[in-house]
mmCIF file of C-alpha atoms and ligand atoms in Angstrom:
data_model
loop_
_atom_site.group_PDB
_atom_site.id
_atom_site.type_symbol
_atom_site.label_atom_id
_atom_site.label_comp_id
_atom_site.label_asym_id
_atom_site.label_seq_id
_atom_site.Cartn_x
_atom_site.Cartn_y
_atom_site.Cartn_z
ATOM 1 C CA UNK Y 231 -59.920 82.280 -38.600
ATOM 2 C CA UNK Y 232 -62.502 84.300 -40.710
ATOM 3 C CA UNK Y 233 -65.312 83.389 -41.964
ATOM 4 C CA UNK Y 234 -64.637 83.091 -45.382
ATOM 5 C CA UNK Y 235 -61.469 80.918 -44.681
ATOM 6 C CA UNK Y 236 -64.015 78.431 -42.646
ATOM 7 C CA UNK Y 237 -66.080 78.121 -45.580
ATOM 8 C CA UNK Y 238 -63.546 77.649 -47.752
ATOM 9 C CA UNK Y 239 -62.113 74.869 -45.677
ATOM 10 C CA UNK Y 240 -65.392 73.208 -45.155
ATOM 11 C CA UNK Y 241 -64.908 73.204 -41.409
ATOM 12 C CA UNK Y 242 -68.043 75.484 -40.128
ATOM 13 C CA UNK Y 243 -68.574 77.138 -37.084
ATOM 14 C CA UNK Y 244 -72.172 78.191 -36.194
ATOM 15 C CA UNK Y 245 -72.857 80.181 -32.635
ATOM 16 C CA UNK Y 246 -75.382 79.237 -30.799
ATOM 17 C CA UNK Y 247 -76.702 82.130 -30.813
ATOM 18 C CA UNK Y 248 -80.919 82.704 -31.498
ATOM 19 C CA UNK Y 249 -80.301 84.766 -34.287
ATOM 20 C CA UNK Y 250 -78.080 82.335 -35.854
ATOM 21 C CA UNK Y 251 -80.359 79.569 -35.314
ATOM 22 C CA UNK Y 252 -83.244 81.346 -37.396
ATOM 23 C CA UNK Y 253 -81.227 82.182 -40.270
ATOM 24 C CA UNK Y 254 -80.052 78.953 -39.977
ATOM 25 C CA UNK Y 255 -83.437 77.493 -40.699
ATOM 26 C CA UNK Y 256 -84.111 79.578 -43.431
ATOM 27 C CA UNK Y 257 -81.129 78.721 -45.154
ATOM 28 C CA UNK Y 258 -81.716 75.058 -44.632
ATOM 29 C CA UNK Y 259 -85.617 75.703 -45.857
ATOM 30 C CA UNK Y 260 -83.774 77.750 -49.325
ATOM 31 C CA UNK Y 261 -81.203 74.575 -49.388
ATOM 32 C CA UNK Y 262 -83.363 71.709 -48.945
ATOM 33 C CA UNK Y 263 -86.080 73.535 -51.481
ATOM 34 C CA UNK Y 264 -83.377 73.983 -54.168
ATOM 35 C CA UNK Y 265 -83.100 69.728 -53.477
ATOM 36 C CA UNK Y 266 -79.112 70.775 -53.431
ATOM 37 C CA UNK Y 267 -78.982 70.368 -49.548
ATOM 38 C CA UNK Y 268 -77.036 67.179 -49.473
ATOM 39 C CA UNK Y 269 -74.171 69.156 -51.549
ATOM 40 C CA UNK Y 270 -74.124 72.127 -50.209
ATOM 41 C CA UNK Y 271 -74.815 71.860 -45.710
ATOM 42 C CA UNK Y 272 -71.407 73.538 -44.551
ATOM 43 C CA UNK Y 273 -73.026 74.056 -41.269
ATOM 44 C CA UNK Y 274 -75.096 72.521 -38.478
ATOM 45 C CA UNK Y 275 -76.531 74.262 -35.023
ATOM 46 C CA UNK Y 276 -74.718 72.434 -31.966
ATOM 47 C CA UNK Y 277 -76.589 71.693 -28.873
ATOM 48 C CA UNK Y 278 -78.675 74.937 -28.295
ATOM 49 C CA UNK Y 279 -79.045 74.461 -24.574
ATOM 50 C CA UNK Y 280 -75.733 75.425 -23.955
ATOM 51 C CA UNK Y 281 -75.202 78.013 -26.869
ATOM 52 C CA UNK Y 282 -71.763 76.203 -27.962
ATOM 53 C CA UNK Y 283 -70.135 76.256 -31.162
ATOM 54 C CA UNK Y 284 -70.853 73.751 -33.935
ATOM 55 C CA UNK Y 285 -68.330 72.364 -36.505
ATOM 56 C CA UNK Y 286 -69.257 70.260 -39.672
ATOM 57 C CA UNK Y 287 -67.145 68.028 -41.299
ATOM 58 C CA UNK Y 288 -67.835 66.884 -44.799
ATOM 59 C CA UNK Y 289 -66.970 63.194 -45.915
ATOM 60 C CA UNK Y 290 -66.985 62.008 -49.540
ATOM 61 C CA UNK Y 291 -66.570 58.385 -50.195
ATOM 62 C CA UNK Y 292 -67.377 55.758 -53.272
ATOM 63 C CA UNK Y 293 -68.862 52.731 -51.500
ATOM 64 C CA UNK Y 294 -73.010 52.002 -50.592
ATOM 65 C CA UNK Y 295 -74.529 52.606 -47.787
ATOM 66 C CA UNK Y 296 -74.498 48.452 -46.295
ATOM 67 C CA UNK Y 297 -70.805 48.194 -47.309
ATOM 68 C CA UNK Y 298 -68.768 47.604 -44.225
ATOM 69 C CA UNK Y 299 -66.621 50.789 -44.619
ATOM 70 C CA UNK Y 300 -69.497 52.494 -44.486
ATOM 71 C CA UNK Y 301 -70.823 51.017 -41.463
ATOM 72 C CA UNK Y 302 -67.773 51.776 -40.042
ATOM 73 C CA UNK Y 303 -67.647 55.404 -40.799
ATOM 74 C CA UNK Y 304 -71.076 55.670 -39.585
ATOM 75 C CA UNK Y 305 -69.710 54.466 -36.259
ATOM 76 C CA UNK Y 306 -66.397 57.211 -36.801
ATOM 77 C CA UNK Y 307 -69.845 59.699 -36.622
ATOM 78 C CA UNK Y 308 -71.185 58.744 -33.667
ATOM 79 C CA UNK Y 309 -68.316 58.134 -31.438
ATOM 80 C CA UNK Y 310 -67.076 62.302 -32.347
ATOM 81 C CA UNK Y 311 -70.639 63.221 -32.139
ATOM 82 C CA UNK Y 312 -70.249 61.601 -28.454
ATOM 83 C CA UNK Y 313 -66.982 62.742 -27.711
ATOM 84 C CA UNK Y 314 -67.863 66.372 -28.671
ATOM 85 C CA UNK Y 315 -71.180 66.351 -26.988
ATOM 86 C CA UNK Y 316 -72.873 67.437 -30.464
ATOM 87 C CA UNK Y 317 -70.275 70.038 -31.164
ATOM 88 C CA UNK Y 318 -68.570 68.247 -34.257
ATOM 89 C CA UNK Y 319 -70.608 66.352 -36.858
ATOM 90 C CA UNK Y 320 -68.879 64.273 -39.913
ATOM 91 C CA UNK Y 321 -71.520 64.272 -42.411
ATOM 92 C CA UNK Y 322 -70.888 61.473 -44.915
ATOM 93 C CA UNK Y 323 -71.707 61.768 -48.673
ATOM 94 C CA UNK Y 324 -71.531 57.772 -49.788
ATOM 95 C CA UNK Y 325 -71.924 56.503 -53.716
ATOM 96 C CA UNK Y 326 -69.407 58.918 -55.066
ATOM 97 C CA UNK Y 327 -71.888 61.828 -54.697
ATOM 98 C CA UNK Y 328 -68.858 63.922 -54.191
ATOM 99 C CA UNK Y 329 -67.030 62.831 -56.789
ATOM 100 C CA UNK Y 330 -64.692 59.712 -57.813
ATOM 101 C CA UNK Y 331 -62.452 58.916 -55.274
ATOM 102 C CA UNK Y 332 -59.367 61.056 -57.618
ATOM 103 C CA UNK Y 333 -61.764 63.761 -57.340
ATOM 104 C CA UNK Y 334 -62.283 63.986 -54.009
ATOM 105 C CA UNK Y 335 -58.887 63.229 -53.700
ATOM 106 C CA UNK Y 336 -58.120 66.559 -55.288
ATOM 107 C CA UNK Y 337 -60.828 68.118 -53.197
ATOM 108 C CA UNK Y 338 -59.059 68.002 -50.030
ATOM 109 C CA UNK Y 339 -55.860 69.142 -51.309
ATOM 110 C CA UNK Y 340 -57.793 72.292 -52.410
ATOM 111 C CA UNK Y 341 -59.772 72.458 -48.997
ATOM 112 C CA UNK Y 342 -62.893 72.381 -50.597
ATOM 113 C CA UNK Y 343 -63.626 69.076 -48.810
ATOM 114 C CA UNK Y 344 -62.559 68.252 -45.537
ATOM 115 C CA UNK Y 345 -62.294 63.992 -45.611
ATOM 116 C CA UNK Y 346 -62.161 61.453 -48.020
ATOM 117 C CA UNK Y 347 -62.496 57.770 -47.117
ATOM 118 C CA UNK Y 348 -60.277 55.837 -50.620
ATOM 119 C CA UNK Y 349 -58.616 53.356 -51.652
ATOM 120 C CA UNK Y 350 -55.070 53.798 -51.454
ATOM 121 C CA UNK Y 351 -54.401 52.747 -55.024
ATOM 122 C CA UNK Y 352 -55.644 56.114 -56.863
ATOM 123 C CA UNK Y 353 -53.199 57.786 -53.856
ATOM 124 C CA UNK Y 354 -50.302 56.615 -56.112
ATOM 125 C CA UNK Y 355 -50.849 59.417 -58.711
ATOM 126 C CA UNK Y 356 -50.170 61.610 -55.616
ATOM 127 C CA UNK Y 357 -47.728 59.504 -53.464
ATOM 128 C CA UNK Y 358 -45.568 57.117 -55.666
ATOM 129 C CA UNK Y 359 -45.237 55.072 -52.616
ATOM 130 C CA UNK Y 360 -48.291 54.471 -52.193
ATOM 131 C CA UNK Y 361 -48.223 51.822 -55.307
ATOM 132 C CA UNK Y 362 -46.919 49.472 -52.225
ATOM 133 C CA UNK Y 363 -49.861 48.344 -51.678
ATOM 134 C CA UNK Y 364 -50.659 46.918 -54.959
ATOM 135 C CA UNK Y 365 -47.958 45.196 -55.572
ATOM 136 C CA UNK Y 366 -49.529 41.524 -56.203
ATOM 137 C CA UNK Y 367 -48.844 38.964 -53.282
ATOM 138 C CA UNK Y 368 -47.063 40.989 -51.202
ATOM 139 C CA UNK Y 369 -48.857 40.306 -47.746
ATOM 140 C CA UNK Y 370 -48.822 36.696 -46.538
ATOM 141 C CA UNK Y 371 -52.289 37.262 -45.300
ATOM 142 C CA UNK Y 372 -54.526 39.783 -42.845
ATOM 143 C CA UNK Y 373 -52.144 39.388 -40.077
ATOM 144 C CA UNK Y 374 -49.248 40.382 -42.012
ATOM 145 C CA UNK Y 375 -51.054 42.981 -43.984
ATOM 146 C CA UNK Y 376 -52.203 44.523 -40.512
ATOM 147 C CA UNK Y 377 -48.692 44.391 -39.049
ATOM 148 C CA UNK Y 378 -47.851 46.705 -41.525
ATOM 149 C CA UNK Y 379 -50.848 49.039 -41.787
ATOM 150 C CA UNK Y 380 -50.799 50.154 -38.098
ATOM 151 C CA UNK Y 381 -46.542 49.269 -37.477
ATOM 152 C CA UNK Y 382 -43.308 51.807 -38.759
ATOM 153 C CA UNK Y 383 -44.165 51.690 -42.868
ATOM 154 C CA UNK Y 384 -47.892 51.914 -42.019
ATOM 155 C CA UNK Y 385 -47.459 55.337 -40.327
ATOM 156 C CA UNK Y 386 -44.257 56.848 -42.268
ATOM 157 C CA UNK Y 387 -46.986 56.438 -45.583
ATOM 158 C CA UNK Y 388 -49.997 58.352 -43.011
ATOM 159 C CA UNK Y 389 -47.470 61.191 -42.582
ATOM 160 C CA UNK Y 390 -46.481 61.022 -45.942
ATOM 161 C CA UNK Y 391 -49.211 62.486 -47.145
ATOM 162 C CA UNK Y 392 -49.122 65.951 -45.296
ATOM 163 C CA UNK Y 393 -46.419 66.554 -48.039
ATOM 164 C CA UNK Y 394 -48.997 66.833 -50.521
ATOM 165 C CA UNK Y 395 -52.176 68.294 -48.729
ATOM 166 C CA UNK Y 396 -53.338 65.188 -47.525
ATOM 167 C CA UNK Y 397 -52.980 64.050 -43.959
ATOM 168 C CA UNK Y 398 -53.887 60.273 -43.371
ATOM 169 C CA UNK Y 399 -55.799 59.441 -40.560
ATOM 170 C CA UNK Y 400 -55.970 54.973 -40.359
ATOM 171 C CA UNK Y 401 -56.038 52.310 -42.676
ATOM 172 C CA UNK Y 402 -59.342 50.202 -43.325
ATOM 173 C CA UNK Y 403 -59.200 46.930 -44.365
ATOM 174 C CA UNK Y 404 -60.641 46.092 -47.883
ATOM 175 C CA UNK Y 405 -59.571 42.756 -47.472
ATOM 176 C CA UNK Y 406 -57.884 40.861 -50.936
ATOM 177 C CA UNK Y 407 -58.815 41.761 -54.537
ATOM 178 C CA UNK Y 408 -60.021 38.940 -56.608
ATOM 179 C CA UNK Y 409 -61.086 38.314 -60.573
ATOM 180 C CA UNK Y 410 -65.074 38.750 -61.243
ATOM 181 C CA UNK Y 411 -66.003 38.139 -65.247
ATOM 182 C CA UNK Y 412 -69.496 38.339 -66.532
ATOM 183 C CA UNK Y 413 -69.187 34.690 -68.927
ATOM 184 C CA UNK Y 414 -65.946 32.797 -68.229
ATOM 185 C CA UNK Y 415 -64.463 31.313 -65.026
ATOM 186 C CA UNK Y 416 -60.335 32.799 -64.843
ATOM 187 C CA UNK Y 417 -58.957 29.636 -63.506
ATOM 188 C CA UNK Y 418 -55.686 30.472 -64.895
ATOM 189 C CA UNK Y 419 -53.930 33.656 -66.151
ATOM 190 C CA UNK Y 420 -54.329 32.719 -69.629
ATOM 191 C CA UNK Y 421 -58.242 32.830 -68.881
ATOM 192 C CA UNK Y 422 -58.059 36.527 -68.945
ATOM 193 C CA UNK Y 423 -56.252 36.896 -72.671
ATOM 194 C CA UNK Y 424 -58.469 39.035 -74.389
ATOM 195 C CA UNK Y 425 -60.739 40.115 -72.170
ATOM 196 C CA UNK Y 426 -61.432 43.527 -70.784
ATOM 197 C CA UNK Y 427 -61.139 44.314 -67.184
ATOM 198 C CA UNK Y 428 -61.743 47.275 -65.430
ATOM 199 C CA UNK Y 429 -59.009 48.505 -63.080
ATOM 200 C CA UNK Y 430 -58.679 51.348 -60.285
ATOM 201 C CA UNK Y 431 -57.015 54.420 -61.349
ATOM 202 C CA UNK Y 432 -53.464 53.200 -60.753
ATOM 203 C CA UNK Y 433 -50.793 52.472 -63.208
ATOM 204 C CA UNK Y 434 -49.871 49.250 -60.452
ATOM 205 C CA UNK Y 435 -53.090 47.950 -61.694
ATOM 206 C CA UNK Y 436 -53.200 48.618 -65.079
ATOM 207 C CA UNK Y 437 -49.575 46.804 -64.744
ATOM 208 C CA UNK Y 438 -50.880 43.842 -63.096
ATOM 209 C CA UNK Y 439 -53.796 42.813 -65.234
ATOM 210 C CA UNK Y 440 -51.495 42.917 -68.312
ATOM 211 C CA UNK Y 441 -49.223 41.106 -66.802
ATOM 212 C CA UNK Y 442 -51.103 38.098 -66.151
ATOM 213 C CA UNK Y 443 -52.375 38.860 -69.418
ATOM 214 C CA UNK Y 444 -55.872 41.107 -69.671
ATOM 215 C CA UNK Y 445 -56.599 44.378 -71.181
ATOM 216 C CA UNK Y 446 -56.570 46.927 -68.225
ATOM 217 C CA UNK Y 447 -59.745 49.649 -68.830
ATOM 218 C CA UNK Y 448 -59.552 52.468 -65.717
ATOM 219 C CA UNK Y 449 -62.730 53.692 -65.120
ATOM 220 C CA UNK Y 450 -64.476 55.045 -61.839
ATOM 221 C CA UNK Y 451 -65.965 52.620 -59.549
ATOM 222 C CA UNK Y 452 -68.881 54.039 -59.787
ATOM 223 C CA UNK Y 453 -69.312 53.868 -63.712
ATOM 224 C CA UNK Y 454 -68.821 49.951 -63.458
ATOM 225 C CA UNK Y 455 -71.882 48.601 -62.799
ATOM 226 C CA UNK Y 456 -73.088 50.316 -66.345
ATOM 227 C CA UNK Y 457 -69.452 48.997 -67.901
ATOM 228 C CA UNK Y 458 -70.287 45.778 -66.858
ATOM 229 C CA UNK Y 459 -73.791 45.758 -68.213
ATOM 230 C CA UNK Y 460 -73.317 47.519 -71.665
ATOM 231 C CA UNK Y 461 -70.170 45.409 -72.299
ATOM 232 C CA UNK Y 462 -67.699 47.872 -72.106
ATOM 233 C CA UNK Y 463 -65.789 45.705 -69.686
ATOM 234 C CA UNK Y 464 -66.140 41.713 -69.273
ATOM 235 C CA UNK Y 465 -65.024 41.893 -65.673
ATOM 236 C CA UNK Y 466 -63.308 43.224 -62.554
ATOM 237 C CA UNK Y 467 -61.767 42.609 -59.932
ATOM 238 C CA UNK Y 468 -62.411 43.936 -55.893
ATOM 239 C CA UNK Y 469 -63.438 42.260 -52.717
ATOM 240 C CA UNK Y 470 -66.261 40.292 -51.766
ATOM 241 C CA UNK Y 471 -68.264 43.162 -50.295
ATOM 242 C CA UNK Y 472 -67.810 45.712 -52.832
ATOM 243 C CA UNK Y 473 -68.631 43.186 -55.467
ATOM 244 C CA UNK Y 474 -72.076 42.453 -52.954
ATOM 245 C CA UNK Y 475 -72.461 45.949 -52.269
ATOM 246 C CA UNK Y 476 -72.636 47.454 -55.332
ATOM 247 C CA UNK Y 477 -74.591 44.733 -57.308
ATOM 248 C CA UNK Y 478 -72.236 43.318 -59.441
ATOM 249 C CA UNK Y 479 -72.985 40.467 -58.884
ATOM 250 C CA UNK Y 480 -76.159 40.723 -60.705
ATOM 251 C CA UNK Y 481 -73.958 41.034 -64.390
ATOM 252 C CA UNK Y 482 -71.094 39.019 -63.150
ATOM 253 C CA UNK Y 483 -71.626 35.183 -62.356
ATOM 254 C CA UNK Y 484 -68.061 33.654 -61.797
ATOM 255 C CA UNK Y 485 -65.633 34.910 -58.952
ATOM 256 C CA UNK Y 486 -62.440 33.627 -58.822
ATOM 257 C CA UNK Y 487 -60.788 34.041 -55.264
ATOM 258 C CA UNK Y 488 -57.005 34.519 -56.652
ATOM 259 C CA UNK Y 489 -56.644 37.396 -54.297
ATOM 260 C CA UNK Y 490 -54.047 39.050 -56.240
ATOM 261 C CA UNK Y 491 -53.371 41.757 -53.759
ATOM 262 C CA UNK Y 492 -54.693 43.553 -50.687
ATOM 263 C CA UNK Y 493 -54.956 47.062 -51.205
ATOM 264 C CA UNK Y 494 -56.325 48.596 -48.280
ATOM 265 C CA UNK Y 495 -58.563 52.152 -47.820
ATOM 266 C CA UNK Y 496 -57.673 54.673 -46.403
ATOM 267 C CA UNK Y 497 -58.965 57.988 -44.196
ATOM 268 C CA UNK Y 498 -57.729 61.294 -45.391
ATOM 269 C CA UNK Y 499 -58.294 64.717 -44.376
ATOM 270 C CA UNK Y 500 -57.622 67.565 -45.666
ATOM 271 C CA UNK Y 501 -54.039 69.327 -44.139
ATOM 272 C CA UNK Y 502 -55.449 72.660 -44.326
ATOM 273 C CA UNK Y 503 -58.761 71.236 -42.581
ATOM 274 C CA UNK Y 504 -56.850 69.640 -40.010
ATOM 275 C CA UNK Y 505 -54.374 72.906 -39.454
ATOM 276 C CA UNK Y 506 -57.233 75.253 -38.652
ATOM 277 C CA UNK Y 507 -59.140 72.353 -36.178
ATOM 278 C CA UNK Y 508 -58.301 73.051 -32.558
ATOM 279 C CA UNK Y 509 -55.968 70.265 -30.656
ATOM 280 C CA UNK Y 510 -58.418 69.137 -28.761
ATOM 281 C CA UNK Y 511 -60.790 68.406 -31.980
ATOM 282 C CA UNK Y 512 -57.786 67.198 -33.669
ATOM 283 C CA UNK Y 513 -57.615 64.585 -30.581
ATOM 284 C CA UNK Y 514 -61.153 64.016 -31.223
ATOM 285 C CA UNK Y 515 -60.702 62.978 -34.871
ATOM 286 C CA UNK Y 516 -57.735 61.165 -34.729
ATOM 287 C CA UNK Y 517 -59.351 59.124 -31.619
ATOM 288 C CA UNK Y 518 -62.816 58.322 -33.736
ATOM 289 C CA UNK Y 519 -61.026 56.911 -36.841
ATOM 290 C CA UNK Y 520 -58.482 54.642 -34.844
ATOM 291 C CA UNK Y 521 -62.205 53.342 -33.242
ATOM 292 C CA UNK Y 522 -63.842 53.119 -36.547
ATOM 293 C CA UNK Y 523 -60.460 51.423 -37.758
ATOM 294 C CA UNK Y 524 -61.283 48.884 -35.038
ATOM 295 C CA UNK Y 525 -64.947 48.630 -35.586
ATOM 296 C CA UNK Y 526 -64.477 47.965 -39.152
ATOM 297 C CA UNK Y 527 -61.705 44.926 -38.611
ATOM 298 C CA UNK Y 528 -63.772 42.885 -36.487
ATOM 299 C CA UNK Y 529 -67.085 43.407 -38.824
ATOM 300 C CA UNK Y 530 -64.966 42.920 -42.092
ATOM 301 C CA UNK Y 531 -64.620 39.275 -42.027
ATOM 302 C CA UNK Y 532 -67.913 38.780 -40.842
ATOM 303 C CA UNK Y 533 -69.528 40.500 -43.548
ATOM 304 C CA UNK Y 534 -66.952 38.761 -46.185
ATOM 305 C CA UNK Y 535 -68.057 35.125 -45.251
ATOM 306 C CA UNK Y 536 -71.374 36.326 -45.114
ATOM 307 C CA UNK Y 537 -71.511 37.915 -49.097
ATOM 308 C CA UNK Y 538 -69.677 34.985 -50.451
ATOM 309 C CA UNK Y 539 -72.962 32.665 -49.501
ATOM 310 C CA UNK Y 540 -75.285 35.692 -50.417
ATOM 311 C CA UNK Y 541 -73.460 35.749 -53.716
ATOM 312 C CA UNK Y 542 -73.868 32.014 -54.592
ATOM 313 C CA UNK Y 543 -77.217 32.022 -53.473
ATOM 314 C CA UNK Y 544 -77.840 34.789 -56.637
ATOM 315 C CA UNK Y 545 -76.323 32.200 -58.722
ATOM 316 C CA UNK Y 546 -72.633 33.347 -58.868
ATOM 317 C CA UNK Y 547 -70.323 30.406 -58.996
ATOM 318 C CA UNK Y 548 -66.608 30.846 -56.942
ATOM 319 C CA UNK Y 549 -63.642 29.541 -57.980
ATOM 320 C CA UNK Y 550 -60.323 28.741 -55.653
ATOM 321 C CA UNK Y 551 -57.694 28.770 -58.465
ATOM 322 C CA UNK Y 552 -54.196 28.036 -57.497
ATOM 323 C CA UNK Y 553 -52.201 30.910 -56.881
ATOM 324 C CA UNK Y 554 -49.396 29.987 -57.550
ATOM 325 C CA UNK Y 555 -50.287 30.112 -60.735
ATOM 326 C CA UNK Y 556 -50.660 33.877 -60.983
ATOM 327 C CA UNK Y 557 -48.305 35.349 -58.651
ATOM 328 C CA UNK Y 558 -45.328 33.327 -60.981
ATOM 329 C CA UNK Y 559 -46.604 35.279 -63.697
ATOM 330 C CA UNK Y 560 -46.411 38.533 -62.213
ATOM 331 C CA UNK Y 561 -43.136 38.282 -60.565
ATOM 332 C CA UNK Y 562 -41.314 40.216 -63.260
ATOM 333 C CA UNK Y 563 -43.440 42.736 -62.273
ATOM 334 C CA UNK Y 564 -42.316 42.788 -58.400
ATOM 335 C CA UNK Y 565 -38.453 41.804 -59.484
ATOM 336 C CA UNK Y 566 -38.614 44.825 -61.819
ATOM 337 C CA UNK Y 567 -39.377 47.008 -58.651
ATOM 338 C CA UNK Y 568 -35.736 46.214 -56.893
ATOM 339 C CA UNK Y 569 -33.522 48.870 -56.407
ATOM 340 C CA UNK Y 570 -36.175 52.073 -56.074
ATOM 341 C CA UNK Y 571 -37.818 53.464 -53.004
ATOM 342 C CA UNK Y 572 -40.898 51.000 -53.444
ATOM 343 C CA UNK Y 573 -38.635 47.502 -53.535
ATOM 344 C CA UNK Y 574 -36.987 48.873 -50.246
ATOM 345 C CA UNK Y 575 -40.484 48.753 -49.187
ATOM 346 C CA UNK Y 576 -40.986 44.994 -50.315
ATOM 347 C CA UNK Y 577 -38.008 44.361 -48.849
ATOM 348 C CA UNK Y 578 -38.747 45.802 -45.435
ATOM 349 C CA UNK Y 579 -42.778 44.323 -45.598
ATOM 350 C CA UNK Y 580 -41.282 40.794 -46.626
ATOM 351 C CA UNK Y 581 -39.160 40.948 -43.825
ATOM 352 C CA UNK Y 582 -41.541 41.835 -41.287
ATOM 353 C CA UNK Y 583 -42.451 38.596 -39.367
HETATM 354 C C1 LIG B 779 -62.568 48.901 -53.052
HETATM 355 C C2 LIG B 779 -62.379 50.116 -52.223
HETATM 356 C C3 LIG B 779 -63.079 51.306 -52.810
HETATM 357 C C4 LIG B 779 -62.761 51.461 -54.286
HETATM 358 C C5 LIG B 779 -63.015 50.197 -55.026
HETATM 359 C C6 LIG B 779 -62.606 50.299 -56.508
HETATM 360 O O1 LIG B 779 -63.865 48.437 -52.945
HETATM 361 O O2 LIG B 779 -62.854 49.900 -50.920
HETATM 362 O O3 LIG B 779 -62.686 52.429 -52.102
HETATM 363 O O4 LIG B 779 -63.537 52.477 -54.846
HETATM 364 O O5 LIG B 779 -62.283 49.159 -54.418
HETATM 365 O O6 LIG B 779 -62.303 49.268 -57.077
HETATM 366 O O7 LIG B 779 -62.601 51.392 -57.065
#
């Protein structure tokens, strides 16, 4: 592999030599004095007592810093830095720095980034199957929903995505998506005629909040806290941490827990990336995100039940509405889906005990 090629690929190898280590500094000195370091690192110096070989890999993802994915990918960091005695670190760029998750998306398929921690709904535009996982009220809860991540359809959708540049590592949990409006409680689907609510970039969502009846506006997550606060949207939906996480609650002070579907994240890197990392690296990786995978299940609910009190104690009020209620009205939407490669899929996941 050349050097060029490394760079290109984001994956950087650094000898441990002397020489390298003082042009190393200087560059890091140039970097952090242009204040572009946190864009630009594509290399680190290993462990110089032993002169070995360093290799960086660059992670771009949309949530904050306290959100539980994040904690989790922090942990992903540490266990490969352990496992590779210092030789491999996964630097992680939270808050969209990188990008929107589309955008980094498109990174890795170019190799200009090496991982990408997303949802999987904005994976649609790339996988059609991927829309799966937003069809509304398809998982009869976690357990179910977790059967499928890590069983047969979990992993034929991972592999999947070497197709199109993008290898999937694990699933994360995000938990279920629920309504959050800045004046009126949604109680019922008719409580969301007329108003404006922003959506993922997937054409699954944009499908499911005018089918129970709201005006679907795609925008980046990271543009909604401003959406939410000039008006440009009068609500959202997510899950209880990324509505903590990222403040929203501060704008939005009714959540109603319809939990209209569990669309997971996901870990991607980049097939090119992953091609020119050495087996035993490659072992490394895979091993780290199936821990952080781990890490993140057991902290997830903790961290769920522990926003929804936060939440009320900023004065947000949470509604239980009845189901029912919703998922009748979007069952034209799931009927519509029989017959093509993504109602197999229902089929199978309803199936699945
Ligand atoms: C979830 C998910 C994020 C995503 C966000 C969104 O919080 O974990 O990856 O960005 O939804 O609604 O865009």
């Amino acid at each position: 592999m050349s050097d060029k090629s490394i760079h290109n690929s984001e994956v950087a190898r650094v000898l441990g030599k002397n020489k390298s280590y003082l042009l190393a500094g200087f560059l890091l000195g140039v970097l952090l004095s242009t204040g572009v370091f946190a864009l630009c690192v594509r290399h680190f110096n290993s462990d110089p007592q032993n002169g070995g070989s360093g290799l960086v890999l660059k992670l771009g993802h949309s949530l904050d810093q306290q959100h539980p994915v994040h904690l989790a990918l922090e942990h992903m960091a540490e266990r490969l830095q352990q496992k590779s005695a210092g030789t491999v670190e996964l630097q992680i760029f939270p808050n969209g720095q990188l990008g929107s998750e589309t955008e980094c998306i498109e990174q890795l398929q170019r190799g200009a980034l090496a991982m990408t921690k997303t949802s999987t709904a904005p994976l649609e535009s790339f996988l059609p199957e991927f829309s799966i996982f937003g069809v509304p009220y398809l998982f009869r809860d976690d357990e179910h929903a977790w059967r499928v991540y890590t069983g047969e359809i979990g992993k034929e959708l991972l592999q999947k995505g070497s197709e199109v540049g993008l290898r999937g590592l694990c699933y994360l949990d995000a938990g279920a998506r629920s309504f959050y409006t800045v004046n009126k409680p949604i109680l019922k689907p008719d409580d969301l005629k007329g108003l404006k609510i922003r959506v993922q970039e997937s054409q699954t969502a944009m499908e499911l909040v005018e089918a129970l009846g709201g005006s679907p506006t795609p925008m980046s997550f990271g543009e909604l806290y401003t959406g939410l606060q000039q008006g440009m949207v009068d609500g959202a939906e997510n899950n209880p941490p990324s509505f903590y996480s990222n403040r929203h609650f501060e704008v939005c002070k009714h959540l109603s827990l319809d939990e209209h579907a569990r669309v997971p994240d996901i870990l991607l890197i980049s097939e090119s990336v992953w091609k020119n990392l050495p087996p035993h690296v490659q072992q490394w990786v895979q091993e780290a995100a199936d821990e952080a995978a781990e890490f993140q299940r057991e902290l997830w609910e903790e961290k769920t039940a522990e926003v929804l009190e936060d939440v009320q104690k900023e004065g947000v009020t949470i509604d239980h509405p009845d189901k029912s209620l919703f998922a009748e009205q979007v069952k034209p939407m799931v009927d519509k889906l029989k017959g093509t490669p993504v109602g197999d899929l229902v089929n199978r996941i309803r199936e699945l005990p």
